[in-house]
PDB file of C-alpha atoms in Angstrom:
ATOM      1  CA  UNK A   1       0.000   0.000   0.000  1.00  0.00           C
ATOM      2  CA  UNK A   2       1.624   3.231  -1.123  1.00  0.00           C
ATOM      3  CA  UNK A   3      -0.814   5.649   0.506  1.00  0.00           C
ATOM      4  CA  UNK A   4      -0.274   6.546   4.140  1.00  0.00           C
ATOM      5  CA  UNK A   5      -3.267   5.884   6.372  1.00  0.00           C
ATOM      6  CA  UNK A   6      -4.377   8.554   8.854  1.00  0.00           C
ATOM      7  CA  UNK A   7      -3.538   8.054  12.500  1.00  0.00           C
ATOM      8  CA  UNK A   8      -6.334   7.200  14.910  1.00  0.00           C
ATOM      9  CA  UNK A   9      -6.549  10.822  16.035  1.00  0.00           C
ATOM     10  CA  UNK A  10      -6.534  12.104  12.451  1.00  0.00           C
ATOM     11  CA  UNK A  11      -9.327   9.686  11.562  1.00  0.00           C
ATOM     12  CA  UNK A  12     -11.384  10.831  14.546  1.00  0.00           C
ATOM     13  CA  UNK A  13     -10.809  14.459  13.562  1.00  0.00           C
ATOM     14  CA  UNK A  14     -11.978  13.689  10.020  1.00  0.00           C
ATOM     15  CA  UNK A  15     -15.178  12.196  11.420  1.00  0.00           C
ATOM     16  CA  UNK A  16     -15.762  15.225  13.658  1.00  0.00           C
ATOM     17  CA  UNK A  17     -14.985  17.720  10.884  1.00  0.00           C
ATOM     18  CA  UNK A  18     -17.348  15.943   8.493  1.00  0.00           C
ATOM     19  CA  UNK A  19     -20.193  16.364  10.967  1.00  0.00           C
ATOM     20  CA  UNK A  20     -20.551  12.826  12.295  1.00  0.00           C
ATOM     21  CA  UNK A  21     -22.540  12.618  15.486  1.00  0.00           C
ATOM     22  CA  UNK A  22     -20.854  11.562  18.700  1.00  0.00           C
ATOM     23  CA  UNK A  23     -22.904   8.351  18.615  1.00  0.00           C
ATOM     24  CA  UNK A  24     -21.454   7.429  15.215  1.00  0.00           C
ATOM     25  CA  UNK A  25     -17.933   8.219  16.411  1.00  0.00           C
ATOM     26  CA  UNK A  26     -18.406   6.074  19.518  1.00  0.00           C
ATOM     27  CA  UNK A  27     -19.693   3.253  17.303  1.00  0.00           C
ATOM     28  CA  UNK A  28     -16.613   3.530  15.064  1.00  0.00           C
ATOM     29  CA  UNK A  29     -14.340   3.376  18.109  1.00  0.00           C
ATOM     30  CA  UNK A  30     -16.158   0.289  19.419  1.00  0.00           C
ATOM     31  CA  UNK A  31     -15.900  -1.440  16.038  1.00  0.00           C
ATOM     32  CA  UNK A  32     -12.179  -0.638  15.836  1.00  0.00           C
ATOM     33  CA  UNK A  33     -11.604  -2.037  19.330  1.00  0.00           C
ATOM     34  CA  UNK A  34     -13.427  -5.269  18.506  1.00  0.00           C
ATOM     35  CA  UNK A  35     -11.591  -5.590  15.181  1.00  0.00           C
ATOM     36  CA  UNK A  36      -8.266  -5.306  17.006  1.00  0.00           C
ATOM     37  CA  UNK A  37      -9.286  -8.030  19.463  1.00  0.00           C
ATOM     38  CA  UNK A  38     -10.246 -10.315  16.576  1.00  0.00           C
ATOM     39  CA  UNK A  39      -7.011  -9.529  14.724  1.00  0.00           C
ATOM     40  CA  UNK A  40      -4.928 -10.347  17.807  1.00  0.00           C
ATOM     41  CA  UNK A  41      -6.672 -13.711  18.113  1.00  0.00           C
ATOM     42  CA  UNK A  42      -5.921 -14.383  14.454  1.00  0.00           C
ATOM     43  CA  UNK A  43      -2.232 -13.625  15.085  1.00  0.00           C
ATOM     44  CA  UNK A  44      -2.275 -16.041  18.031  1.00  0.00           C
ATOM     45  CA  UNK A  45      -3.573 -18.707  15.616  1.00  0.00           C
ATOM     46  CA  UNK A  46      -0.646 -18.059  13.289  1.00  0.00           C
ATOM     47  CA  UNK A  47      -2.328 -15.864  10.695  1.00  0.00           C
ATOM     48  CA  UNK A  48      -0.412 -12.961   9.187  1.00  0.00           C
ATOM     49  CA  UNK A  49      -2.352  -9.848  10.202  1.00  0.00           C
ATOM     50  CA  UNK A  50      -1.171  -6.239  10.148  1.00  0.00           C
ATOM     51  CA  UNK A  51      -2.327  -4.947  13.544  1.00  0.00           C
ATOM     52  CA  UNK A  52      -1.415  -1.362  12.649  1.00  0.00           C
ATOM     53  CA  UNK A  53      -4.208  -1.152  10.100  1.00  0.00           C
TER      54      UNK A  53
END
């Protein structure tokens, strides 16, 4: 991937600046947290997962 992804804080700022409600932002944070938990379990099972994404 040649494009640099925004940091977590940059992504949250983009959501705020675009007018997303706080409920949507909280949902996005919850989804990201769950995705990281799933990704870590995949790594434990030997799968190649980029946890920084």
